[in-house]
mmCIF file of C-alpha atoms in Angstrom:
data_model
loop_
_atom_site.group_PDB
_atom_site.id
_atom_site.type_symbol
_atom_site.label_atom_id
_atom_site.label_comp_id
_atom_site.label_asym_id
_atom_site.label_seq_id
_atom_site.Cartn_x
_atom_site.Cartn_y
_atom_site.Cartn_z
ATOM 1 C CA MET A 1 95.007 98.730 -67.838
ATOM 2 C CA THR A 2 97.608 98.333 -65.117
ATOM 3 C CA ASP A 3 99.211 95.180 -66.508
ATOM 4 C CA ILE A 4 99.715 96.538 -70.023
ATOM 5 C CA SER A 5 103.164 97.694 -71.149
ATOM 6 C CA VAL A 6 103.826 101.203 -72.395
ATOM 7 C CA THR A 7 104.984 99.846 -75.744
ATOM 8 C CA CYS A 8 101.700 97.978 -76.183
ATOM 9 C CA LEU A 9 99.699 100.988 -75.071
ATOM 10 C CA GLN A 10 101.530 103.078 -77.646
ATOM 11 C CA ARG A 11 100.339 100.783 -80.407
ATOM 12 C CA LEU A 12 96.625 100.851 -79.557
ATOM 13 C CA PRO A 13 95.999 104.433 -80.798
ATOM 14 C CA ILE A 14 97.849 103.477 -83.978
ATOM 15 C CA TYR A 15 95.364 100.650 -84.628
ATOM 16 C CA LEU A 16 92.536 103.004 -83.757
ATOM 17 C CA ASN A 17 93.726 105.714 -86.138
ATOM 18 C CA TYR A 18 94.232 103.152 -88.917
ATOM 19 C CA LEU A 19 90.734 101.660 -88.481
ATOM 20 C CA LYS A 20 89.204 105.132 -88.684
ATOM 21 C CA THR A 21 90.756 105.627 -92.126
ATOM 22 C CA LEU A 22 88.871 102.612 -93.499
ATOM 23 C CA ASP A 23 85.574 103.050 -95.337
ATOM 24 C CA GLY A 24 82.448 101.043 -94.557
ATOM 25 C CA ASP A 25 81.906 98.716 -91.613
ATOM 26 C CA GLY A 26 82.983 95.260 -92.672
ATOM 27 C CA PHE A 27 85.116 92.731 -90.842
ATOM 28 C CA ILE A 28 88.857 93.093 -90.537
ATOM 29 C CA SER A 29 91.306 90.462 -89.332
ATOM 30 C CA SER A 30 94.341 90.983 -87.108
ATOM 31 C CA GLY A 31 96.372 89.718 -90.075
ATOM 32 C CA ALA A 32 95.049 92.471 -92.331
ATOM 33 C CA ILE A 33 95.773 95.129 -89.697
ATOM 34 C CA ALA A 34 99.258 93.695 -89.195
ATOM 35 C CA ARG A 35 100.040 93.755 -92.917
ATOM 36 C CA ALA A 36 98.728 97.301 -93.349
ATOM 37 C CA LEU A 37 100.916 98.581 -90.512
ATOM 38 C CA GLY A 38 103.961 96.394 -91.217
ATOM 39 C CA MET A 39 103.702 94.577 -87.896
ATOM 40 C CA GLY A 40 103.576 90.955 -86.773
ATOM 41 C CA GLU A 41 100.141 89.333 -86.699
ATOM 42 C CA VAL A 42 100.694 87.620 -83.351
ATOM 43 C CA LEU A 43 101.615 90.949 -81.772
ATOM 44 C CA VAL A 44 98.500 92.647 -83.143
ATOM 45 C CA ARG A 45 96.267 89.828 -81.915
ATOM 46 C CA LYS A 46 97.817 89.958 -78.441
ATOM 47 C CA ASP A 47 97.456 93.734 -78.289
ATOM 48 C CA LEU A 48 93.806 93.656 -79.328
ATOM 49 C CA ALA A 49 93.119 90.962 -76.727
ATOM 50 C CA TYR A 50 93.561 93.637 -74.041
ATOM 51 C CA THR A 51 90.350 95.241 -75.262
ATOM 52 C CA ALA A 52 86.839 93.819 -74.950
ATOM 53 C CA ALA A 53 86.611 93.282 -78.732
ATOM 54 C CA GLN A 54 85.571 89.776 -79.723
ATOM 55 C CA GLY A 55 87.083 88.595 -82.976
ATOM 56 C CA LYS A 56 85.383 85.847 -84.973
ATOM 57 C CA SER A 57 87.537 83.094 -86.381
ATOM 58 C CA ARG A 58 88.275 83.465 -90.104
ATOM 59 C CA VAL A 59 86.645 86.911 -90.447
ATOM 60 C CA GLY A 60 88.129 88.891 -87.595
ATOM 61 C CA TYR A 61 86.622 91.928 -85.923
ATOM 62 C CA LYS A 62 83.667 94.059 -86.946
ATOM 63 C CA LYS A 63 85.309 97.405 -87.600
ATOM 64 C CA SER A 64 82.885 99.574 -85.612
ATOM 65 C CA GLU A 65 83.009 97.208 -82.619
ATOM 66 C CA LEU A 66 86.799 97.149 -82.610
ATOM 67 C CA ILE A 67 86.917 100.961 -82.782
ATOM 68 C CA GLU A 68 84.509 101.181 -79.854
ATOM 69 C CA ALA A 69 86.463 98.610 -77.836
ATOM 70 C CA LEU A 70 89.738 100.461 -78.449
ATOM 71 C CA GLU A 71 88.179 103.807 -77.528
ATOM 72 C CA ASP A 72 86.694 102.318 -74.358
ATOM 73 C CA PHE A 73 89.966 100.722 -73.362
ATOM 74 C CA LEU A 74 91.988 103.863 -74.043
ATOM 75 C CA GLY A 75 89.562 105.947 -72.023
ATOM 76 C CA CYS A 76 88.620 108.193 -74.954
ATOM 77 C CA ASN A 77 85.007 108.097 -73.768
ATOM 78 C CA ASN A 78 85.853 108.782 -70.143
ATOM 79 C CA LYS A 79 87.619 112.121 -70.128
ATOM 80 C CA LYS A 80 90.163 112.737 -67.420
ATOM 81 C CA ASN A 81 91.691 116.068 -66.563
ATOM 82 C CA ALA A 82 95.249 116.705 -65.478
ATOM 83 C CA VAL A 83 97.316 119.691 -64.415
ATOM 84 C CA LEU A 84 100.903 120.564 -65.205
ATOM 85 C CA VAL A 85 103.432 122.230 -62.898
ATOM 86 C CA GLY A 86 106.277 124.174 -64.494
ATOM 87 C CA ALA A 87 105.234 126.101 -67.575
ATOM 88 C CA GLY A 88 108.731 126.444 -69.024
ATOM 89 C CA GLY A 89 109.897 125.168 -72.389
ATOM 90 C CA LEU A 90 108.953 121.530 -71.930
ATOM 91 C CA GLY A 91 105.781 122.368 -70.004
ATOM 92 C CA SER A 92 104.628 124.753 -72.726
ATOM 93 C CA ALA A 93 105.321 122.120 -75.377
ATOM 94 C CA LEU A 94 103.195 119.607 -73.472
ATOM 95 C CA LEU A 95 100.357 122.125 -73.047
ATOM 96 C CA ALA A 96 100.373 122.508 -76.837
ATOM 97 C CA TYR A 97 100.554 118.766 -77.524
ATOM 98 C CA SER A 98 97.418 117.281 -79.036
ATOM 99 C CA GLY A 99 98.296 113.603 -78.492
ATOM 100 C CA PHE A 100 96.748 113.388 -75.014
ATOM 101 C CA LYS A 101 93.262 113.369 -76.487
ATOM 102 C CA ASN A 102 94.026 109.917 -77.961
ATOM 103 C CA TYR A 103 93.649 108.696 -74.391
ATOM 104 C CA GLY A 104 90.839 111.003 -73.295
ATOM 105 C CA ILE A 105 93.208 113.120 -71.216
ATOM 106 C CA GLU A 106 93.256 116.907 -71.169
ATOM 107 C CA LEU A 107 95.744 119.207 -69.482
ATOM 108 C CA VAL A 108 93.318 121.797 -68.156
ATOM 109 C CA ALA A 109 95.623 124.157 -66.284
ATOM 110 C CA SER A 110 99.228 124.810 -65.390
ATOM 111 C CA PHE A 111 101.117 126.368 -62.506
ATOM 112 C CA ASP A 112 104.372 128.288 -62.335
ATOM 113 C CA SER A 113 106.342 130.200 -59.732
ATOM 114 C CA ASP A 114 107.439 132.862 -62.231
ATOM 115 C CA GLU A 115 105.111 135.861 -62.067
ATOM 116 C CA LYS A 116 105.954 136.747 -65.659
ATOM 117 C CA LYS A 117 104.259 133.542 -66.794
ATOM 118 C CA THR A 118 101.243 133.487 -64.505
ATOM 119 C CA GLY A 119 97.914 135.168 -65.156
ATOM 120 C CA GLY A 120 97.995 134.408 -68.864
ATOM 121 C CA LYS A 121 97.366 131.366 -70.973
ATOM 122 C CA ILE A 122 99.580 128.905 -72.875
ATOM 123 C CA SER A 123 97.870 127.096 -75.743
ATOM 124 C CA GLY A 124 94.571 128.221 -74.290
ATOM 125 C CA LYS A 125 95.289 126.735 -70.842
ATOM 126 C CA PRO A 126 95.511 129.105 -67.852
ATOM 127 C CA VAL A 127 98.820 129.488 -65.994
ATOM 128 C CA TYR A 128 98.170 129.991 -62.283
ATOM 129 C CA PRO A 129 100.672 131.018 -59.606
ATOM 130 C CA ILE A 130 102.024 127.999 -57.751
ATOM 131 C CA THR A 131 100.579 129.465 -54.546
ATOM 132 C CA ARG A 132 97.107 128.650 -55.861
ATOM 133 C CA LEU A 133 97.896 124.954 -56.395
ATOM 134 C CA LYS A 134 95.753 123.687 -53.535
ATOM 135 C CA ASP A 135 92.546 125.585 -54.194
ATOM 136 C CA LYS A 136 92.705 125.176 -57.971
ATOM 137 C CA ILE A 137 93.333 121.415 -57.824
ATOM 138 C CA LYS A 138 90.383 121.121 -55.451
ATOM 139 C CA GLU A 139 88.215 123.311 -57.674
ATOM 140 C CA LEU A 140 89.164 121.359 -60.808
ATOM 141 C CA GLY A 141 88.783 117.980 -59.080
ATOM 142 C CA VAL A 142 92.029 116.760 -60.587
ATOM 143 C CA SER A 143 94.117 113.859 -59.278
ATOM 144 C CA LEU A 144 96.611 113.515 -62.132
ATOM 145 C CA ALA A 145 99.605 115.859 -62.514
ATOM 146 C CA VAL A 146 102.659 116.364 -64.689
ATOM 147 C CA ILE A 147 105.871 117.766 -63.181
ATOM 148 C CA CYS A 148 108.092 119.795 -65.533
ATOM 149 C CA VAL A 149 109.991 121.875 -62.976
ATOM 150 C CA PRO A 150 113.780 121.928 -62.487
ATOM 151 C CA ALA A 151 115.260 119.008 -60.557
ATOM 152 C CA SER A 152 116.068 121.200 -57.551
ATOM 153 C CA VAL A 153 112.409 121.915 -56.744
ATOM 154 C CA ALA A 154 110.738 118.745 -58.048
ATOM 155 C CA GLN A 155 110.501 117.023 -54.654
ATOM 156 C CA ALA A 156 108.907 120.096 -53.046
ATOM 157 C CA VAL A 157 106.368 120.262 -55.873
ATOM 158 C CA ALA A 158 105.636 116.541 -55.547
ATOM 159 C CA ASP A 159 105.103 116.952 -51.784
ATOM 160 C CA GLU A 160 102.650 119.756 -52.415
ATOM 161 C CA LEU A 161 100.791 117.807 -55.101
ATOM 162 C CA CYS A 162 100.439 114.861 -52.725
ATOM 163 C CA ASN A 163 99.133 117.223 -50.035
ATOM 164 C CA CYS A 164 96.545 118.444 -52.523
ATOM 165 C CA GLY A 165 95.284 114.889 -53.081
ATOM 166 C CA VAL A 166 96.984 114.127 -56.383
ATOM 167 C CA LYS A 167 97.227 110.354 -56.845
ATOM 168 C CA ALA A 168 99.388 109.999 -59.969
ATOM 169 C CA ILE A 169 102.384 111.997 -61.165
ATOM 170 C CA LEU A 170 104.209 111.953 -64.479
ATOM 171 C CA ASN A 171 107.656 113.312 -63.652
ATOM 172 C CA PHE A 172 110.065 114.817 -66.182
ATOM 173 C CA ALA A 173 112.567 116.098 -63.613
ATOM 174 C CA PRO A 174 115.672 113.888 -63.417
ATOM 175 C CA VAL A 175 115.219 113.052 -59.737
ATOM 176 C CA LEU A 176 113.745 110.145 -57.794
ATOM 177 C CA LEU A 177 110.606 111.496 -56.185
ATOM 178 C CA ARG A 178 109.585 110.220 -52.772
ATOM 179 C CA VAL A 179 105.819 110.047 -52.427
ATOM 180 C CA GLY A 180 103.490 108.583 -49.862
ATOM 181 C CA GLU A 181 101.477 105.375 -50.128
ATOM 182 C CA GLY A 182 98.714 105.408 -52.688
ATOM 183 C CA VAL A 183 100.508 107.810 -55.013
ATOM 184 C CA THR A 184 102.001 106.484 -58.257
ATOM 185 C CA VAL A 185 104.905 108.101 -60.081
ATOM 186 C CA ARG A 186 106.153 107.441 -63.596
ATOM 187 C CA ASN A 187 109.405 109.031 -64.722
ATOM 188 C CA ILE A 188 110.315 110.139 -68.212
ATOM 189 C CA ASP A 189 114.006 110.890 -68.360
ATOM 190 C CA VAL A 190 114.768 112.056 -71.865
ATOM 191 C CA ALA A 191 118.511 112.296 -71.310
ATOM 192 C CA ALA A 192 118.782 108.760 -69.884
ATOM 193 C CA ASN A 193 116.949 107.385 -72.920
ATOM 194 C CA LEU A 194 119.274 109.213 -75.272
ATOM 195 C CA ALA A 195 122.272 107.956 -73.287
ATOM 196 C CA ILE A 196 121.196 104.334 -73.716
ATOM 197 C CA LEU A 197 120.888 104.838 -77.466
ATOM 198 C CA SER A 198 124.211 106.628 -77.529
ATOM 199 C CA SER A 199 125.894 103.681 -75.854
ATOM 200 C CA MET A 200 124.663 101.367 -78.609
ATOM 201 C CA ILE A 201 126.394 103.107 -81.490
ATOM 202 C CA MET B 1 125.634 99.767 -71.165
ATOM 203 C CA THR B 2 123.144 97.873 -73.284
ATOM 204 C CA ASP B 3 121.862 95.589 -70.526
ATOM 205 C CA ILE B 4 121.135 98.370 -68.047
ATOM 206 C CA SER B 5 117.561 99.523 -67.486
ATOM 207 C CA VAL B 6 116.457 103.107 -68.008
ATOM 208 C CA THR B 7 115.383 103.351 -64.390
ATOM 209 C CA CYS B 8 118.840 102.296 -63.220
ATOM 210 C CA LEU B 9 120.521 104.629 -65.681
ATOM 211 C CA GLN B 10 118.391 107.463 -64.326
ATOM 212 C CA ARG B 11 119.778 106.898 -60.852
ATOM 213 C CA LEU B 12 123.485 106.962 -61.754
ATOM 214 C CA PRO B 13 123.662 110.745 -62.366
ATOM 215 C CA ILE B 14 121.857 111.203 -59.050
ATOM 216 C CA TYR B 15 124.634 109.305 -57.233
ATOM 217 C CA LEU B 16 127.215 111.272 -59.198
ATOM 218 C CA ASN B 17 125.661 114.625 -58.321
ATOM 219 C CA TYR B 18 125.389 113.634 -54.663
ATOM 220 C CA LEU B 19 129.033 112.509 -54.464
ATOM 221 C CA LYS B 20 130.161 115.816 -55.973
ATOM 222 C CA THR B 21 128.498 117.695 -53.111
ATOM 223 C CA LEU B 22 130.693 115.903 -50.546
ATOM 224 C CA ASP B 23 133.858 117.499 -49.232
ATOM 225 C CA GLY B 24 137.210 115.727 -49.092
ATOM 226 C CA ASP B 25 138.078 112.360 -50.616
ATOM 227 C CA GLY B 26 137.380 109.718 -48.041
ATOM 228 C CA PHE B 27 135.592 106.417 -48.405
ATOM 229 C CA ILE B 28 131.841 106.171 -48.715
ATOM 230 C CA SER B 29 129.727 103.032 -48.453
ATOM 231 C CA SER B 30 126.706 102.104 -50.542
ATOM 232 C CA GLY B 31 124.757 102.167 -47.290
ATOM 233 C CA ALA B 32 125.703 105.794 -46.611
ATOM 234 C CA ILE B 33 124.743 106.792 -50.166
ATOM 235 C CA ALA B 34 121.458 104.927 -49.820
ATOM 236 C CA ARG B 35 120.606 106.628 -46.534
ATOM 237 C CA ALA B 36 121.484 110.086 -47.844
ATOM 238 C CA LEU B 37 119.233 109.621 -50.877
ATOM 239 C CA GLY B 38 116.442 107.717 -49.135
ATOM 240 C CA MET B 39 116.969 104.592 -51.220
ATOM 241 C CA GLY B 40 117.555 100.910 -50.522
ATOM 242 C CA GLU B 41 121.151 99.834 -49.942
ATOM 243 C CA VAL B 42 120.870 96.688 -52.074
ATOM 244 C CA LEU B 43 119.616 98.768 -54.998
ATOM 245 C CA VAL B 44 122.480 101.255 -54.678
ATOM 246 C CA ARG B 45 125.036 98.452 -54.523
ATOM 247 C CA LYS B 46 123.561 96.759 -57.614
ATOM 248 C CA ASP B 47 123.491 100.040 -59.531
ATOM 249 C CA LEU B 48 127.101 100.866 -58.695
ATOM 250 C CA ALA B 49 128.154 97.358 -59.749
ATOM 251 C CA TYR B 50 127.464 98.391 -63.356
ATOM 252 C CA THR B 51 130.451 100.718 -63.148
ATOM 253 C CA ALA B 52 134.094 99.723 -62.863
ATOM 254 C CA ALA B 53 134.313 101.051 -59.294
ATOM 255 C CA GLN B 54 135.719 98.557 -56.794
ATOM 256 C CA GLY B 55 134.285 98.891 -53.315
ATOM 257 C CA LYS B 56 136.235 97.591 -50.331
ATOM 258 C CA SER B 57 134.357 95.591 -47.739
ATOM 259 C CA ARG B 58 133.508 97.595 -44.612
ATOM 260 C CA VAL B 59 134.751 100.956 -45.968
ATOM 261 C CA GLY B 60 133.084 101.190 -49.371
ATOM 262 C CA TYR B 61 134.279 103.231 -52.314
ATOM 263 C CA LYS B 62 136.958 105.900 -52.509
ATOM 264 C CA LYS B 63 134.933 108.964 -53.446
ATOM 265 C CA SER B 64 137.146 110.199 -56.289
ATOM 266 C CA GLU B 65 137.350 106.710 -57.811
ATOM 267 C CA LEU B 66 133.601 106.238 -57.660
ATOM 268 C CA ILE B 67 133.035 109.639 -59.289
ATOM 269 C CA GLU B 68 135.482 108.728 -62.063
ATOM 270 C CA ALA B 69 133.859 105.309 -62.583
ATOM 271 C CA LEU B 70 130.387 106.850 -62.801
ATOM 272 C CA GLU B 71 131.580 109.529 -65.226
ATOM 273 C CA ASP B 72 133.306 106.911 -67.363
ATOM 274 C CA PHE B 73 130.249 104.677 -67.395
ATOM 275 C CA LEU B 74 127.873 107.521 -68.200
ATOM 276 C CA GLY B 75 130.089 108.688 -71.038
ATOM 277 C CA CYS B 76 130.717 112.124 -69.525
ATOM 278 C CA ASN B 77 134.336 111.907 -70.633
ATOM 279 C CA ASN B 78 133.527 110.715 -74.127
ATOM 280 C CA LYS B 79 131.366 113.420 -75.649
ATOM 281 C CA LYS B 80 128.834 112.413 -78.264
ATOM 282 C CA ASN B 81 126.969 114.786 -80.515
ATOM 283 C CA ALA B 82 123.378 114.425 -81.669
ATOM 284 C CA VAL B 83 121.003 116.315 -83.935
ATOM 285 C CA LEU B 84 117.321 117.043 -83.540
ATOM 286 C CA VAL B 85 114.680 117.130 -86.275
ATOM 287 C CA GLY B 86 111.584 119.241 -85.681
ATOM 288 C CA ALA B 87 112.320 122.499 -83.885
ATOM 289 C CA GLY B 88 108.754 123.071 -82.651
ATOM 290 C CA GLY B 89 107.668 123.385 -79.040
ATOM 291 C CA LEU B 90 109.041 120.082 -77.785
ATOM 292 C CA GLY B 91 112.137 120.299 -79.988
ATOM 293 C CA SER B 92 112.928 123.785 -78.714
ATOM 294 C CA ALA B 93 112.479 122.630 -75.126
ATOM 295 C CA LEU B 94 114.936 119.782 -75.712
ATOM 296 C CA LEU B 95 117.466 122.123 -77.341
ATOM 297 C CA ALA B 96 117.302 124.221 -74.172
ATOM 298 C CA TYR B 97 117.543 121.230 -71.813
ATOM 299 C CA SER B 98 120.787 121.005 -69.880
ATOM 300 C CA GLY B 99 120.349 117.424 -68.627
ATOM 301 C CA PHE B 100 122.007 115.789 -71.637
ATOM 302 C CA LYS B 101 125.441 116.862 -70.435
ATOM 303 C CA ASN B 102 125.041 114.437 -67.490
ATOM 304 C CA TYR B 103 125.648 111.742 -70.093
ATOM 305 C CA GLY B 104 128.210 113.590 -72.228
ATOM 306 C CA ILE B 105 125.666 114.188 -74.981
ATOM 307 C CA GLU B 106 125.197 117.483 -76.797
ATOM 308 C CA LEU B 107 122.492 118.424 -79.283
ATOM 309 C CA VAL B 108 124.646 120.360 -81.733
ATOM 310 C CA ALA B 109 122.125 121.303 -84.418
ATOM 311 C CA SER B 110 118.487 121.035 -85.399
ATOM 312 C CA PHE B 111 116.500 120.830 -88.630
ATOM 313 C CA ASP B 112 113.057 122.061 -89.571
ATOM 314 C CA SER B 113 110.953 122.300 -92.713
ATOM 315 C CA ASP B 114 109.482 125.676 -91.692
ATOM 316 C CA GLU B 115 111.449 128.502 -93.304
ATOM 317 C CA LYS B 116 110.405 130.843 -90.519
ATOM 318 C CA LYS B 117 112.426 128.763 -88.076
ATOM 319 C CA THR B 118 115.504 128.004 -90.163
ATOM 320 C CA GLY B 119 118.579 130.170 -90.464
ATOM 321 C CA GLY B 120 118.484 131.223 -86.831
ATOM 322 C CA LYS B 121 119.421 129.593 -83.561
ATOM 323 C CA ILE B 122 117.462 128.087 -80.675
ATOM 324 C CA SER B 123 119.296 128.036 -77.339
ATOM 325 C CA GLY B 124 122.485 128.734 -79.265
ATOM 326 C CA LYS B 125 122.030 125.724 -81.600
ATOM 327 C CA PRO B 126 121.623 126.391 -85.337
ATOM 328 C CA VAL B 127 118.336 125.468 -87.052
ATOM 329 C CA TYR B 128 119.020 124.247 -90.593
ATOM 330 C CA PRO B 129 116.492 123.620 -93.360
ATOM 331 C CA ILE B 130 115.550 119.941 -93.553
ATOM 332 C CA THR B 131 116.915 119.910 -97.106
ATOM 333 C CA ARG B 132 120.410 120.212 -95.663
ATOM 334 C CA LEU B 133 120.041 117.116 -93.449
ATOM 335 C CA LYS B 134 122.402 114.924 -95.443
ATOM 336 C CA ASP B 135 125.338 117.263 -95.863
ATOM 337 C CA LYS B 136 125.119 118.646 -92.325
ATOM 338 C CA ILE B 137 124.942 115.211 -90.688
ATOM 339 C CA LYS B 138 127.966 114.183 -92.734
ATOM 340 C CA GLU B 139 129.795 117.388 -91.853
ATOM 341 C CA LEU B 140 129.015 117.030 -88.140
ATOM 342 C CA GLY B 141 129.829 113.305 -88.108
ATOM 343 C CA VAL B 142 126.703 112.569 -86.100
ATOM 344 C CA SER B 143 125.014 109.169 -85.861
ATOM 345 C CA LEU B 144 122.489 109.917 -83.097
ATOM 346 C CA ALA B 145 119.240 111.806 -83.757
ATOM 347 C CA VAL B 146 116.086 112.914 -81.978
ATOM 348 C CA ILE B 147 112.767 113.057 -83.868
ATOM 349 C CA CYS B 148 110.265 115.680 -82.661
ATOM 350 C CA VAL B 149 108.204 116.089 -85.838
ATOM 351 C CA PRO B 150 104.454 115.459 -86.177
ATOM 352 C CA ALA B 151 103.378 111.826 -86.483
ATOM 353 C CA SER B 152 102.411 112.255 -90.144
ATOM 354 C CA VAL B 153 105.982 112.937 -91.297
ATOM 355 C CA ALA B 154 107.971 110.964 -88.724
ATOM 356 C CA GLN B 155 108.496 107.891 -90.924
ATOM 357 C CA ALA B 156 109.766 110.012 -93.819
ATOM 358 C CA VAL B 157 112.199 111.784 -91.480
ATOM 359 C CA ALA B 158 113.360 108.439 -90.052
ATOM 360 C CA ASP B 159 113.945 107.119 -93.591
ATOM 361 C CA GLU B 160 116.027 110.146 -94.414
ATOM 362 C CA LEU B 161 118.031 109.926 -91.188
ATOM 363 C CA CYS B 162 118.796 106.261 -91.931
ATOM 364 C CA ASN B 163 119.898 107.234 -95.445
ATOM 365 C CA CYS B 164 122.244 109.766 -93.878
ATOM 366 C CA GLY B 165 123.899 107.053 -91.784
ATOM 367 C CA VAL B 166 122.206 107.731 -88.451
ATOM 368 C CA LYS B 167 122.388 104.608 -86.275
ATOM 369 C CA ALA B 168 120.203 105.500 -83.286
ATOM 370 C CA ILE B 169 116.974 107.477 -83.063
ATOM 371 C CA LEU B 170 115.069 108.768 -80.060
ATOM 372 C CA ASN B 171 111.510 109.169 -81.322
ATOM 373 C CA PHE B 172 108.872 111.392 -79.710
ATOM 374 C CA ALA B 173 106.305 111.026 -82.510
ATOM 375 C CA PRO B 174 103.492 108.617 -81.572
ATOM 376 C CA VAL B 175 104.161 106.217 -84.437
ATOM 377 C CA LEU B 176 106.012 102.936 -84.839
ATOM 378 C CA LEU B 177 109.005 103.739 -86.986
ATOM 379 C CA ARG B 178 110.253 101.146 -89.436
ATOM 380 C CA VAL B 179 114.022 101.262 -89.780
ATOM 381 C CA GLY B 180 116.584 99.065 -91.432
ATOM 382 C CA GLU B 181 118.941 96.600 -89.786
ATOM 383 C CA GLY B 182 121.607 98.153 -87.627
ATOM 384 C CA VAL B 183 119.481 101.136 -86.620
ATOM 385 C CA THR B 184 118.074 101.317 -83.080
ATOM 386 C CA VAL B 185 114.946 103.260 -82.140
ATOM 387 C CA ARG B 186 113.692 104.171 -78.683
ATOM 388 C CA ASN B 187 110.247 105.713 -78.333
ATOM 389 C CA ILE B 188 109.110 108.206 -75.733
ATOM 390 C CA ASP B 189 105.352 108.496 -75.836
ATOM 391 C CA VAL B 190 104.359 111.065 -73.265
ATOM 392 C CA ALA B 191 100.624 110.570 -73.755
ATOM 393 C CA ALA B 192 100.813 106.777 -73.359
ATOM 394 C CA ASN B 193 102.706 107.205 -70.091
ATOM 395 C CA LEU B 194 100.107 109.629 -68.804
ATOM 396 C CA ALA B 195 97.340 107.261 -69.883
ATOM 397 C CA ILE B 196 98.816 104.406 -67.842
ATOM 398 C CA LEU B 197 98.952 106.642 -64.781
ATOM 399 C CA SER B 198 95.446 107.848 -65.465
ATOM 400 C CA SER B 199 94.155 104.273 -65.521
ATOM 401 C CA MET B 200 95.553 103.685 -62.041
ATOM 402 C CA ILE B 201 93.552 106.375 -60.270
#
């Protein structure tokens, strides 16, 4: 999945959700999917080519096989757990977000340094004190983490996550994290995205 | 600003914040900035070339001029207002987020269809009923909007925003929005980003 773009990956669950709304188990072509979703047929065909689904010329894909191929590709059948650090406003919103299950991912626990937040649950997920990061990550066997802490402490949190064996970090703090070899970071900077839009109008 | 990448745009406020921590108003080179922030010098020089700052060979940039050029480029001196639709968990977190001011952007109001949320304020920003979208957007003179509503209603909200004259939309709903000519959409799909990371480990 490493060579796929985010924009393509965003479309795959949309195809999946659309296919699930269809009755029966006939064949469906990339053209029919494209028309139903208001997209280009070439784009749909290219996107579906990332999966193991084999389309037949003229008839297209068997619906159930395409659903299975999409679910396999998206990892829906291979559940992965993740933890979140920083159970503030954004962190709490992410703990409540149901969209992760589209990709077979579940946020199973969160961590915070604020004692007022720890010990309880947010959206059913426990909030542990940050001091328990190491033993809980080990216990949960997690190697995927989301950072939602303020910029000033994000690097320290990233260092600790790396020490705990985390291999991939989704970072919402507006800083450039320095991590060791073998650890991957993706940044989501909401403000920078809004700024680019703002500059276009 | 349209040809700049998000990742580059994310770094500019980091340079700006670093420069503001320095005393005095001497010259600073791209190499010194790079070393202080643990980045590559070539990258720093390329990033700063997007701004109007003129570096002098051997000495670098005058600090105050570089700060001004960064602030100008980022739009800090040219405030733009935006509205947010969907004051749920994520929406509330964004209303509370202080990072937008790095780019001179302010979320000035939000809209929701839930009467329990409307009429009050979140992080000091009013929450209006969605029925007041048109007159409030006109009154506020806003053409930038953030969509944080559930996927099922995101297209309807986008249609309404376009009808109200909004020209740029930052969309958090995991759907492909269809908008008319002259309207720009950027999508932030948190789950898709996490899925890509997940596939790498």
